[in-house]
Short mmCIF file of C-alpha atoms in Angstrom, two decimals:
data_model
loop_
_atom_site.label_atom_id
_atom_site.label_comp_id
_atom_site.label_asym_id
_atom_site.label_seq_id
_atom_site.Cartn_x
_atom_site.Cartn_y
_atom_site.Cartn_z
CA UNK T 1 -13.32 25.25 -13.08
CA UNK T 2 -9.36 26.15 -13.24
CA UNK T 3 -7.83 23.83 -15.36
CA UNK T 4 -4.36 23.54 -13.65
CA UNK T 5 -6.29 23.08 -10.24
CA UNK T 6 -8.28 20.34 -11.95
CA UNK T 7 -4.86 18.83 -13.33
CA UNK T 8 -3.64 18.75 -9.80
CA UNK T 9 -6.53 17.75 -8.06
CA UNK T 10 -7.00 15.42 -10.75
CA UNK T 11 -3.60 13.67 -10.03
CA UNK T 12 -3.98 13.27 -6.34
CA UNK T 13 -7.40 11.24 -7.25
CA UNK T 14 -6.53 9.33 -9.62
CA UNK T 15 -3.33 8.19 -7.07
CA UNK T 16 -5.81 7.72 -4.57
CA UNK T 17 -7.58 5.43 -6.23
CA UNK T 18 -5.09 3.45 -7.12
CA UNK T 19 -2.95 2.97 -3.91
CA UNK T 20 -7.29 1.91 -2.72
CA UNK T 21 -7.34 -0.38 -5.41
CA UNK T 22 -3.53 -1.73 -4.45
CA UNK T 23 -4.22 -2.07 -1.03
CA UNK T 24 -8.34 -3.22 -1.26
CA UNK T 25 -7.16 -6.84 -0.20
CA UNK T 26 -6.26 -5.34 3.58
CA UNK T 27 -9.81 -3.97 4.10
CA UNK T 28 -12.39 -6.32 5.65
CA UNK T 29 -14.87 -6.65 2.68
CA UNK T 30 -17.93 -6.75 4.58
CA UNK T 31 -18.03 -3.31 6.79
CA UNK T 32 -17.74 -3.74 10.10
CA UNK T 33 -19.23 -0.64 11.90
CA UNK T 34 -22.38 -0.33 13.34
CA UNK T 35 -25.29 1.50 12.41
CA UNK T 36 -24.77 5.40 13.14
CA UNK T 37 -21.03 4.78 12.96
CA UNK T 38 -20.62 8.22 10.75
CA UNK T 39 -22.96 10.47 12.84
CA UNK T 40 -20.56 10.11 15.68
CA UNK T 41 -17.92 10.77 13.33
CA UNK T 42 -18.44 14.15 11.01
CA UNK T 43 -19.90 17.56 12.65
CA UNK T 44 -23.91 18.25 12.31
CA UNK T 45 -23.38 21.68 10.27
CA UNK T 46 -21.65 21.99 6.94
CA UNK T 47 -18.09 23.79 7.27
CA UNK T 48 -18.19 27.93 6.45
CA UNK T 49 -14.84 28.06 4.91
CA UNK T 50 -13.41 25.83 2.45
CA UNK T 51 -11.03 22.56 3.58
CA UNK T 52 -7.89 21.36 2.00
CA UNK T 53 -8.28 18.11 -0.54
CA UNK T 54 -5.38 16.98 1.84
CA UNK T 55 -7.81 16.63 4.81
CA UNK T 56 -10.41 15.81 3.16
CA UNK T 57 -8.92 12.56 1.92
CA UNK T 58 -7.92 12.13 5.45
CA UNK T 59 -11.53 11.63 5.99
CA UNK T 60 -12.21 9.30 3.21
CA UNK T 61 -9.41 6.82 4.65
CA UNK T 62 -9.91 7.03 8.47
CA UNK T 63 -14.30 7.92 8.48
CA UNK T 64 -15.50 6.70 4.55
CA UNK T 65 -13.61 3.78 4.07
CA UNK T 66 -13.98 1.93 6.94
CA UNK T 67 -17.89 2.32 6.08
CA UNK T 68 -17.18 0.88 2.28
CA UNK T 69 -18.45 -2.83 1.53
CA UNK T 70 -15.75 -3.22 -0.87
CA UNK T 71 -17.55 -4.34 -4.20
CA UNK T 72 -14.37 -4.67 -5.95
CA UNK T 73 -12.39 -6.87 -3.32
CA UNK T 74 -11.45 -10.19 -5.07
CA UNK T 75 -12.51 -11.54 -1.96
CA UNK T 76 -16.37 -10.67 -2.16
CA UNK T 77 -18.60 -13.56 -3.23
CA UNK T 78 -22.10 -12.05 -2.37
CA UNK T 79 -25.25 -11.16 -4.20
CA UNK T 80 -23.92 -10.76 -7.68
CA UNK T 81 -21.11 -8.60 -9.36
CA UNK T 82 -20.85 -5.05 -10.16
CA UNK T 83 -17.33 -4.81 -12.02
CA UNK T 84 -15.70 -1.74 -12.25
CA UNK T 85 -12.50 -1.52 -14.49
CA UNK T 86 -10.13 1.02 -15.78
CA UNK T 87 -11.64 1.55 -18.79
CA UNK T 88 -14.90 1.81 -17.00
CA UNK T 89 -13.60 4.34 -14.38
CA UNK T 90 -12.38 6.92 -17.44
CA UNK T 91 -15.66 6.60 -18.85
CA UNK T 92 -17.54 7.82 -15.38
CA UNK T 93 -14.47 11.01 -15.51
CA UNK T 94 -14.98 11.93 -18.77
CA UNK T 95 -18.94 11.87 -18.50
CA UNK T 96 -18.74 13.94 -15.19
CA UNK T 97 -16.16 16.20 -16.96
CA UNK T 98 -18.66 16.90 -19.80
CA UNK T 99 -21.60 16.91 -17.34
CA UNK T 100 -24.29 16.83 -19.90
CA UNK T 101 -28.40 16.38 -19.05
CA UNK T 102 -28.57 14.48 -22.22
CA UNK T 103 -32.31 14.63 -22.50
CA UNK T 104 -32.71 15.14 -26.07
CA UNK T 105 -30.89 14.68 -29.26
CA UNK T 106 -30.17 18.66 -29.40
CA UNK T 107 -28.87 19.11 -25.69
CA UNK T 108 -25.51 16.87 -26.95
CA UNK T 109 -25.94 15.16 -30.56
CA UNK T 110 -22.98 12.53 -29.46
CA UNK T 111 -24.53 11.28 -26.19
CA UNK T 112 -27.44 9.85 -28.34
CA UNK T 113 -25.65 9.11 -31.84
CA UNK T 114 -23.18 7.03 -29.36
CA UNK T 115 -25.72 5.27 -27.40
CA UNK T 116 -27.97 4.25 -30.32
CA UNK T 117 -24.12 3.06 -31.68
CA UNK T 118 -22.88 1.18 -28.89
CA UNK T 119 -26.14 -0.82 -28.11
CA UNK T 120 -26.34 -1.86 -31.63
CA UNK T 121 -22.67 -3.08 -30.96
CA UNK T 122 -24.09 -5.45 -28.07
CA UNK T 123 -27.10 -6.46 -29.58
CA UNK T 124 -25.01 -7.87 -32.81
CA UNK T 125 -22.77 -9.17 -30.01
CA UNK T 126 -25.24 -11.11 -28.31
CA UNK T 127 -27.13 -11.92 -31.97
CA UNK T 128 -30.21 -10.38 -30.90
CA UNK T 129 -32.77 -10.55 -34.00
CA UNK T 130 -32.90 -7.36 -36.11
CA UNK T 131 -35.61 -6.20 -35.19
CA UNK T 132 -34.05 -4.62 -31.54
CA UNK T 133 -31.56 -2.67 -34.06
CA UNK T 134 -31.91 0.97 -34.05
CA UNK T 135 -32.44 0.63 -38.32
CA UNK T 136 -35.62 -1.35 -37.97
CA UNK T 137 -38.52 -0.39 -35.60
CA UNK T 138 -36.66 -1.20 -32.51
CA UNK T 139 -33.42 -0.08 -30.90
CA UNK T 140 -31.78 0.14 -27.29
CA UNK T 141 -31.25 2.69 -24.51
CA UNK T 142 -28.92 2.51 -21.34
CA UNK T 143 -31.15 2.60 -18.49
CA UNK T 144 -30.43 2.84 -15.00
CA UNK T 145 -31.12 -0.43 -13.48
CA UNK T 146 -33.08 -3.67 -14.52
CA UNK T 147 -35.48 -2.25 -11.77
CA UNK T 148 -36.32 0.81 -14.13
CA UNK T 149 -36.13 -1.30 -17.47
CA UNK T 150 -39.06 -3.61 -16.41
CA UNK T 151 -40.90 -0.78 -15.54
CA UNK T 152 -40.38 0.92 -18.72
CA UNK T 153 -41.45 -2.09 -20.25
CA UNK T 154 -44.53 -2.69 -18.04
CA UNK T 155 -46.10 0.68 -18.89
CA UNK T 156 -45.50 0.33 -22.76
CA UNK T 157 -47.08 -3.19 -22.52
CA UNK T 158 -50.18 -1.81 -19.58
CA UNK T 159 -50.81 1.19 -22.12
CA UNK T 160 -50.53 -0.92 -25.53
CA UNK T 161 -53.26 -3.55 -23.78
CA UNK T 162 -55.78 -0.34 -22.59
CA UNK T 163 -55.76 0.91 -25.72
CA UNK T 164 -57.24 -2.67 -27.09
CA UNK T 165 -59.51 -2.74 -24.02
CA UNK T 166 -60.09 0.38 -22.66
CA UNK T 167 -58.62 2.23 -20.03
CA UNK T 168 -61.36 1.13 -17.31
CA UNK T 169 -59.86 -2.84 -17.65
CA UNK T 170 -57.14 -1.60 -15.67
CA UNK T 171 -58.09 -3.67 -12.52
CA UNK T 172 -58.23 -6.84 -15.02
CA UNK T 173 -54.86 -6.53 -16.00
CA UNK T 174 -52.82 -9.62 -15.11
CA UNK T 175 -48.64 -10.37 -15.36
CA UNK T 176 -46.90 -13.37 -14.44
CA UNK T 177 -43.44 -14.70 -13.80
CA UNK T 178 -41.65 -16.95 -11.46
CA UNK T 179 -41.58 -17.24 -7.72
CA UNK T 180 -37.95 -16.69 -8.14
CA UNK T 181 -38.20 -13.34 -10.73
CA UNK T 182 -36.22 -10.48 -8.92
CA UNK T 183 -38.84 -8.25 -6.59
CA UNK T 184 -38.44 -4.96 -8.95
CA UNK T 185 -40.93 -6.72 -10.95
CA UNK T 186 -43.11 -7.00 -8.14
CA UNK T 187 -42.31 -3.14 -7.37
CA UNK T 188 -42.29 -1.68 -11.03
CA UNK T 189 -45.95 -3.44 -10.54
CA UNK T 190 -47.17 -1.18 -7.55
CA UNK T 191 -45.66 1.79 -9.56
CA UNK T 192 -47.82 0.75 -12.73
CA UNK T 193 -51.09 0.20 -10.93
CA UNK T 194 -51.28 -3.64 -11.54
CA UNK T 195 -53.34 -4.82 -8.60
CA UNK T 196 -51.22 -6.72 -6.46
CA UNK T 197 -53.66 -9.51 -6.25
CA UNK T 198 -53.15 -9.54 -10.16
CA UNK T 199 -49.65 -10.65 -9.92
CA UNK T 200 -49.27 -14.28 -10.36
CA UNK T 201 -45.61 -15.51 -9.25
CA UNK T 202 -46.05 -19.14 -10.47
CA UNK T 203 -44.27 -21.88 -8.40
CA UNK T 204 -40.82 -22.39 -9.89
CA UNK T 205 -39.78 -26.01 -10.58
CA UNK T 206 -37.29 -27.50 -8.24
CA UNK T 207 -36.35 -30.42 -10.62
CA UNK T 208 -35.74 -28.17 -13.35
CA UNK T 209 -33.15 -25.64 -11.34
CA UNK T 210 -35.82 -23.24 -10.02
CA UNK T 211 -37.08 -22.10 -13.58
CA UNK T 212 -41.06 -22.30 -14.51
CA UNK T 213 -42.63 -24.43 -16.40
CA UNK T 214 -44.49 -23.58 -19.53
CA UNK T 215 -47.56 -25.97 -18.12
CA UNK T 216 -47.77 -23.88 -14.56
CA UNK T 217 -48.00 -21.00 -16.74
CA UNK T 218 -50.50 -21.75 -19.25
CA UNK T 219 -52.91 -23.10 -16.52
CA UNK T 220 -52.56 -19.95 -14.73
CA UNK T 221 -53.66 -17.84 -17.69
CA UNK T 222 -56.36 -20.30 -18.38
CA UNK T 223 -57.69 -19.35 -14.87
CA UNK T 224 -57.23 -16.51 -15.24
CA UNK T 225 -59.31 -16.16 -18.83
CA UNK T 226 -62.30 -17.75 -17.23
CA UNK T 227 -62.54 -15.39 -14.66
CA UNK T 228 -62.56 -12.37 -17.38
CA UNK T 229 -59.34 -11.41 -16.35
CA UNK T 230 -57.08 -9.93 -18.83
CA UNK T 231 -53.66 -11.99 -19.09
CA UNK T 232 -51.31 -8.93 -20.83
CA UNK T 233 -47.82 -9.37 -19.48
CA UNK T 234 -44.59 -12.29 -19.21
CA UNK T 235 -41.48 -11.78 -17.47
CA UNK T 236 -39.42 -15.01 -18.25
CA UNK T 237 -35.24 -14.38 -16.46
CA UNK T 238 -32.52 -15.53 -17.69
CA UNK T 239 -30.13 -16.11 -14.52
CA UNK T 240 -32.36 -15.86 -11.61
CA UNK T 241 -31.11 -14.15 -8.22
CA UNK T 242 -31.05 -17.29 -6.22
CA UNK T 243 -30.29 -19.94 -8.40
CA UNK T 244 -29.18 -18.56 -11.45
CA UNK T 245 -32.05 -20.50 -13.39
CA UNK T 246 -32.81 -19.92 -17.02
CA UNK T 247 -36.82 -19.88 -17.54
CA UNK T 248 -37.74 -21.68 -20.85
CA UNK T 249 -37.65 -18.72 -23.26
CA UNK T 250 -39.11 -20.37 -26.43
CA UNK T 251 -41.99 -22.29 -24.38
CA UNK T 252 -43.06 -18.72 -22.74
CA UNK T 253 -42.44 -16.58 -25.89
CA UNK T 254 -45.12 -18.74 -27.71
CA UNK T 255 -47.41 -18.61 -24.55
CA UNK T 256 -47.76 -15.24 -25.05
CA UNK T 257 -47.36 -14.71 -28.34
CA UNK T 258 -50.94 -16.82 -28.64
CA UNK T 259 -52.55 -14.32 -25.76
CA UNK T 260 -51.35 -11.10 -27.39
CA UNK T 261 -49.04 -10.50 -24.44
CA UNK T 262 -45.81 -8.16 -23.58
CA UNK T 263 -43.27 -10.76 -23.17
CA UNK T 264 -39.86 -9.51 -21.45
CA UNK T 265 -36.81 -10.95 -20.58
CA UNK T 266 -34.53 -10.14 -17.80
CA UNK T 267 -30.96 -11.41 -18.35
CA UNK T 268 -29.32 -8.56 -15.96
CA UNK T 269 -27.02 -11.10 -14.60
CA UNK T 270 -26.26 -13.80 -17.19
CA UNK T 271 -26.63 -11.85 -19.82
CA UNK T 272 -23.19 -11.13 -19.76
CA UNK T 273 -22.50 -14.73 -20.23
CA UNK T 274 -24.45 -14.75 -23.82
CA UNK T 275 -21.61 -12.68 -25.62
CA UNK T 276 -19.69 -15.99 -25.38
CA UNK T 277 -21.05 -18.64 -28.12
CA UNK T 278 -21.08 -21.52 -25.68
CA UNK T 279 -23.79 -19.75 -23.84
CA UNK T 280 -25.75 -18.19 -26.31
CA UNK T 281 -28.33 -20.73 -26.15
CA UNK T 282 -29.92 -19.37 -22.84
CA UNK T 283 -31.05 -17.23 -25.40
CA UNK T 284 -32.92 -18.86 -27.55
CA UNK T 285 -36.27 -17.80 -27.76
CA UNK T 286 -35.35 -14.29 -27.52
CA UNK T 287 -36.79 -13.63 -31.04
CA UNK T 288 -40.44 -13.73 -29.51
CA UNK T 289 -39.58 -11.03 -26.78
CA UNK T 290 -40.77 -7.38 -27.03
CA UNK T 291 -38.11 -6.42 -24.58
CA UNK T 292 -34.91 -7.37 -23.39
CA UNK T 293 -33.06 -6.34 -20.65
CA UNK T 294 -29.36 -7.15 -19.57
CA UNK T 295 -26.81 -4.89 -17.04
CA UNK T 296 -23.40 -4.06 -18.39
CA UNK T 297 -22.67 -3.19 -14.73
CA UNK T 298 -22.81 -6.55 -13.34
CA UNK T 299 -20.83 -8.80 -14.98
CA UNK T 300 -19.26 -6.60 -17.47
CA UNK T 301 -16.13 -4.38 -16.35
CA UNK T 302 -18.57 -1.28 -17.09
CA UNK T 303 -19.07 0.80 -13.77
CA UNK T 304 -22.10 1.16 -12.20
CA UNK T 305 -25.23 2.51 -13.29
CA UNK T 306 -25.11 0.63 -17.20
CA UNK T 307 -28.43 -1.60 -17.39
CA UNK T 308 -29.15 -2.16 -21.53
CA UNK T 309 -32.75 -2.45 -22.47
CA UNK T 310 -34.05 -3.06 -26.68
CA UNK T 311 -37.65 -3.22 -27.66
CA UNK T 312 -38.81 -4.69 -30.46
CA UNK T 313 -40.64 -1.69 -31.28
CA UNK T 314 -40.24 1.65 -29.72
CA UNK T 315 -43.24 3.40 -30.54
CA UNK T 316 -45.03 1.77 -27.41
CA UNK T 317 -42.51 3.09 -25.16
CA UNK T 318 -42.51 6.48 -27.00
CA UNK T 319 -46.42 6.48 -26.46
CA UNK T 320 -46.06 5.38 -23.33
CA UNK T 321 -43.32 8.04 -21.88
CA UNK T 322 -43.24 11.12 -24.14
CA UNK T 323 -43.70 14.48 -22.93
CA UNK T 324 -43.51 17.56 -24.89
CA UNK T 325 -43.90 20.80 -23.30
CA UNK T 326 -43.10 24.04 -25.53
CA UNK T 327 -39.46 24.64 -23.63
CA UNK T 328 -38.02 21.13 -24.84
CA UNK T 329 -39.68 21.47 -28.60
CA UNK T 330 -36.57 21.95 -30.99
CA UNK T 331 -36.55 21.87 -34.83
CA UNK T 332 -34.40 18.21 -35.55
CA UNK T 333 -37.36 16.77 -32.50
CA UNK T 334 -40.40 18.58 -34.45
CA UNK T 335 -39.05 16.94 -38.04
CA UNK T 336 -38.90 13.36 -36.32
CA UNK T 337 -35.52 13.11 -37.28
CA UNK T 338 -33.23 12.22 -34.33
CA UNK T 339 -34.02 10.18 -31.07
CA UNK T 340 -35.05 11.61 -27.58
CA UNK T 341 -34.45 9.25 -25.05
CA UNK T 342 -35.98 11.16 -22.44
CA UNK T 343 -39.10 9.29 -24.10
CA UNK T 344 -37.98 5.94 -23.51
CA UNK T 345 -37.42 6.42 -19.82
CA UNK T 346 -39.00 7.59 -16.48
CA UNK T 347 -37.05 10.56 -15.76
CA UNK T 348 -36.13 13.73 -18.17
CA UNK T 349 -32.34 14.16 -17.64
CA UNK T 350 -29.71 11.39 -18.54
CA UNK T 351 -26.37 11.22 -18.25
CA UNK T 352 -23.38 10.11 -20.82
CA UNK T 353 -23.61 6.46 -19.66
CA UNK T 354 -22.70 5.19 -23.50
CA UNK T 355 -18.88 6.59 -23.04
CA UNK T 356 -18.30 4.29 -20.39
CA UNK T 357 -19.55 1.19 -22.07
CA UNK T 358 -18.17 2.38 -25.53
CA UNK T 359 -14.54 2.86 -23.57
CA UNK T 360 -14.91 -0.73 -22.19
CA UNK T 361 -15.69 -2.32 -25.59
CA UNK T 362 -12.74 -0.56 -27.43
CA UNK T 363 -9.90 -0.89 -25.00
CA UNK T 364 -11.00 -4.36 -24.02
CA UNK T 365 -12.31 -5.93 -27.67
CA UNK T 366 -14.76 -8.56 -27.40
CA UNK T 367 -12.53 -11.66 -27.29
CA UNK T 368 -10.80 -10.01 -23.97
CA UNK T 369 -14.57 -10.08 -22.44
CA UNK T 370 -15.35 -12.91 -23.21
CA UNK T 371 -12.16 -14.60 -21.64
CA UNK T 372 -13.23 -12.39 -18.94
CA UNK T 373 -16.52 -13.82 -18.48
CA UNK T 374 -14.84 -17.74 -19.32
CA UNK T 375 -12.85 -17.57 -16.24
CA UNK T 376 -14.90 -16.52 -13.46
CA UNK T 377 -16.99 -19.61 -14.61
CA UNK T 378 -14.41 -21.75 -14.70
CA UNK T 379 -13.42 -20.38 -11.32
CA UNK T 380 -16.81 -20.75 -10.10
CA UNK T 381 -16.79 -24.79 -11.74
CA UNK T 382 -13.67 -24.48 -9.31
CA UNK T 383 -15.09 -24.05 -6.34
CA UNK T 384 -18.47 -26.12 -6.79
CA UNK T 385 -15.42 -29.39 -6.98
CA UNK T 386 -14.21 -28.49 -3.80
CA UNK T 387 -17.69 -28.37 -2.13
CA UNK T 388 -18.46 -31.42 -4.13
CA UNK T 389 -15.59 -33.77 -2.73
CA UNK T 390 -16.19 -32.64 0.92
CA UNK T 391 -18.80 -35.02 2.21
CA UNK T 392 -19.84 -32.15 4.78
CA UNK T 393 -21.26 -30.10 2.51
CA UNK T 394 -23.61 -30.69 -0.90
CA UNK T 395 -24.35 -28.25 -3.88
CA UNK T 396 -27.73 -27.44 -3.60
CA UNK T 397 -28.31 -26.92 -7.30
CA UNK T 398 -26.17 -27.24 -11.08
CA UNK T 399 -24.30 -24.53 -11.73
CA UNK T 400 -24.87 -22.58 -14.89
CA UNK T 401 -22.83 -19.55 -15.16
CA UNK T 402 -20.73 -18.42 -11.59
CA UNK T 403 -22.44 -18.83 -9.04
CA UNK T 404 -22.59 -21.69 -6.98
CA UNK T 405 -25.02 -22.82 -4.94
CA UNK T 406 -24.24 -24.72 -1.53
CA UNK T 407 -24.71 -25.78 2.06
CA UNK T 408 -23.39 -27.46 5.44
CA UNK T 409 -25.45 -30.82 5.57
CA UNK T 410 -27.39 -30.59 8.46
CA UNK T 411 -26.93 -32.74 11.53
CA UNK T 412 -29.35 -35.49 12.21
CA UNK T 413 -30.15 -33.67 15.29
CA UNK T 414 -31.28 -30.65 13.84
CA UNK T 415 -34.82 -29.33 14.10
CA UNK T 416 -34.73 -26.09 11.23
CA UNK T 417 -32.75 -28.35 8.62
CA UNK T 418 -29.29 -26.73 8.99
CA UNK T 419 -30.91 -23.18 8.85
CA UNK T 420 -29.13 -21.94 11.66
CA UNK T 421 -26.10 -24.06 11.61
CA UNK T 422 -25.62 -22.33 7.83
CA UNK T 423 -26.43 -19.21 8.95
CA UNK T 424 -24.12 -18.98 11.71
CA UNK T 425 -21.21 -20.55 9.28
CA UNK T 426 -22.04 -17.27 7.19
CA UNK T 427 -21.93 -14.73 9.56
CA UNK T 428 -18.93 -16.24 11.17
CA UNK T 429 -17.45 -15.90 7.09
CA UNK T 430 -18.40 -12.30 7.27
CA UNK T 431 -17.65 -11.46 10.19
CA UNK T 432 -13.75 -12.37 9.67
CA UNK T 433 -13.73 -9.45 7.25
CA UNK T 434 -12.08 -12.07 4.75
CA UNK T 435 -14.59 -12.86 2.26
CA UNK T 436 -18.55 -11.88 1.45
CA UNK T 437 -21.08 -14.28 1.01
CA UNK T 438 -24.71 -14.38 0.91
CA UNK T 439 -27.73 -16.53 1.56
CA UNK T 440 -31.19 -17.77 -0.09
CA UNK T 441 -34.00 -20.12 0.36
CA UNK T 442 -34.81 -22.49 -1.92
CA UNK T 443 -37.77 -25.37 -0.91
CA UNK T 444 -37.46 -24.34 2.78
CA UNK T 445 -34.19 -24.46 3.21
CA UNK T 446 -31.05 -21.62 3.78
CA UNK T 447 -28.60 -21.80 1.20
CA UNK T 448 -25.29 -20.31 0.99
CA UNK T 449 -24.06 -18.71 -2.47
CA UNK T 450 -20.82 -18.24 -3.79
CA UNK T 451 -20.88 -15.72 -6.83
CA UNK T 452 -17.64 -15.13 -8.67
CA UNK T 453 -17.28 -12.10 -10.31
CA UNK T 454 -15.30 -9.23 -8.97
CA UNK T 455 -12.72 -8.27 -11.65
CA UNK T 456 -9.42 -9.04 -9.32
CA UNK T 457 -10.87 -12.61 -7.93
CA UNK T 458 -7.89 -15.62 -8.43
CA UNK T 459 -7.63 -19.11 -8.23
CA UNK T 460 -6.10 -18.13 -5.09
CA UNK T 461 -8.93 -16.47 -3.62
CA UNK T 462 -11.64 -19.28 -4.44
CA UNK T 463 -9.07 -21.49 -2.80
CA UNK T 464 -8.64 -19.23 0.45
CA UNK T 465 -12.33 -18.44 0.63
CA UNK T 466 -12.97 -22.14 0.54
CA UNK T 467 -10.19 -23.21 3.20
CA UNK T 468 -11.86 -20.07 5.37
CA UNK T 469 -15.37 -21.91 5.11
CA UNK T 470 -13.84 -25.58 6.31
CA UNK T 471 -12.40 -24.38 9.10
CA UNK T 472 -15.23 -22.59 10.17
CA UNK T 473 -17.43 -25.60 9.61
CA UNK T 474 -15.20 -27.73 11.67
CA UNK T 475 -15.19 -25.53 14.91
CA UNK T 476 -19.29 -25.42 14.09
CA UNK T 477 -19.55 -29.07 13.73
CA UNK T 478 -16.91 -29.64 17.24
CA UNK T 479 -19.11 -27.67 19.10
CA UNK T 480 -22.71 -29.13 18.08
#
């Protein structure tokens, strides 16, 4: 790599990213080609001789962008956040500058010393108990998503209960969560060999926001125990994807404290929220967890992929996901004196992910965050009192962090129970390239939610958004 040609190049990208980033507002934030859009587009062979950068970012503006939902827009609303931010964005350059396969303490000593660092940083932050600090028998690792933290967590807690039982109670082995748990639970449970009939997603309580109830799951294990089953795993959330519900930690951490189980907790969304003190109760309970599991890249300013999992002890994870073929063995691994995260994990590489996430704390400080995270709730608290004083529409369920929860009344002669009368206010949202929303169902019914959270999103933009949805309902409700 020339340097002067990287200085150059270098330049040019870093000005086209921010003239995107100045103009993102003009660009419909839900993409609006069809499927196939880019075959038409882009020749079927790779080019033989090398193109200028100058045409190349022609492409990106007239073929790429068009194709880009644009995550970042303070206009987008949907699913939930995935912040990106300055500091987060020098983080990603500098790791793909370095370009390490950080596998192992020896393959670069600072992508692991800062790691094991920075997520003893966040667990003081979010006053985690000691025992998920790296100087007890515990610690943290940046995995890639929540989807591969549960998993990691499943196999510890599968392998841990096989060695008490034996490895032929496999088909005995039971987990359960919530009806409203996020479906990489479900999935890290096909990867794990849970049987899927093993898999109890106990009926979330409506009257309690959609979390579980410690009685639904104690009678399930019960059940369970009398049929010779094998109850071995808990997955409470803290900030559900529909909802945003927070299961009762302390209930379900004594549950399955009592049964010997793996109890995890999945705050990937609202976990965020816990750094600031007024919030830090959704936590509570946290001190009976073997696991815990929050993303950075959500909520946090810290670019995508950032999800931070600690264990309460390691060693089941290391027994769990160690490998140690002759070609990785190294003196500092042989003396047991440094940490290989390629044991904590699924796959062998890794990549600097720390730098980002260390760059975000340090040039933002953790007061700065947590005003961050302060007022997209108090723009989301926003928003529910404008759907609350128009008689049209109702708020399905509280709101406990940013997202908000909602729907068009239906009309009295409506057979599906507004269903397609809030579906079609949605798509006619999305459509108009102004804002991004999306959709659940809670007791039967479609519900619209509102998540705020993109890094640029206003007062203004709530406000628009919301003026956007009342008009649309009107011409609905004219033509019904």
């Amino acid at each position: 790599m020339d340097a002067e040609q990287l200085r150059e190049c270098g330049h040019r990208m870093v000005d086209f990213v921010a003239d995107y980033y100045k103009s993102i507002e003009t660009f419909p934030v839900l993409s609006q080609v069809q499927p196939g859009y880019l075959k038409k587009l882009l020749p079927d062979t790779a080019p033989s001789k090398p193109d200028t950068l100058e045409a190349l970012f022609d492409d990106i503006r007239e073929k790429i962008v068009p194709g880009v939902t644009h995550w970042q827009s303070p206009n987008y609303f949907a699913y939930y956040p995935s912040n990106s931010s300055t500091a987060g964005f020098l983080g990603e350059m500098l790791s793909a500058a370095f370009n390490i396969v950080g596998f192992s303490w020896i393959t670069s000593p600072a992508a692991t010393e800062l790691e094991i660092i920075v997520l003893d940083w966040f667990a003081k932050m979010l006053k985690l108990p000691s025992q998920f600090l790296s100087t007890a028998l515990g610690g943290g690792i940046i995995q890639g998503t929540a989807s591969e933290a549960v998993l990691v967590a499943l196999l510890a807690a599968r392998d841990r209960t096989l060695r008490k039982h034996g490895k032929t109670s496999l088909k005995k082995l039971v987990v359960y969560a919530s009806d409203q748990t996020h479906s990489s639970l479900q999935k890290a449970c096909q990867i794990a060999g849970i049987f899927q009939e093993n898999v109890r997603l106990v009926k979330a309580d409506c009257n309690k926001n959609y979390a579980v109830t410690p009685e639904a799951v104690s009678e399930a294990i019960a059940t369970d125990l009398l049929s010779g089953l094998i109850p071995f795993f808990i997955c409470a959330t803290v900030g559900t994807t529909s909802s945003s519900a927070v299961d009762p930690l302390p209930e379900l951490g004594q549950i399955a404290k009592a049964h010997d189980m793996w109890f995890h907790i999945d705050a990937a969304y609202a976990g965020s929220a816990c750094i600031c003190a007024e919030y830090r109760h959704h936590l509570n309970g946290v001190e009976e967890a073997d696991s815990f599991n929050m993303n950075a890249h959500k909520w946090f300013l810290t670019n995508f992929d950032c999800s931070l999992l600690w264990v309460k002890d390691r060693s089941y994870l290391i027994q769990s996901l160690s490998t140690n073929p002759e070609f990785l063995k190294n003196k500092a691994s042989q003396e047991n004196s440094v940490v290989d995260f390629k044991d904590w994990q699924i796959p062998l590489g890794r990549r600097f992910r720390s730098l980002k996430l260390w760059m975000v704390l340090r040039l933002y400080g953790v007061e700065n965050l947590q005003s961050y995270i302060r007022k997209h709730i108090e723009l989301a608290k926003y928003f529910e009192q404008l759907v609350i004083a128009d008689s049209r529409f109702e708020v399905v369920t509280p709101r406990t962090f940013s997202l908000v929860c909602f729907r068009l009344l239906p009309l009295a002669s409506d057979q599906d129970d507004g269903r397609n009368l809030n579906y079609d206010l949605m798509d006619a949202a999305n459509s108009s390239g102004k804002i991004f929303l999306s959709h659940t169902v809670l007791s039967g019914k479609f519900i619209l939610r509102f998540a705020v959270g993109a890094p640029l999103t206003e007062e203004q933009h709530v406000f628009a958004a919301w003026k956007l949805l009342q008009d649309l309902a009107s011409k609905q409700l004219e033509s019904s």
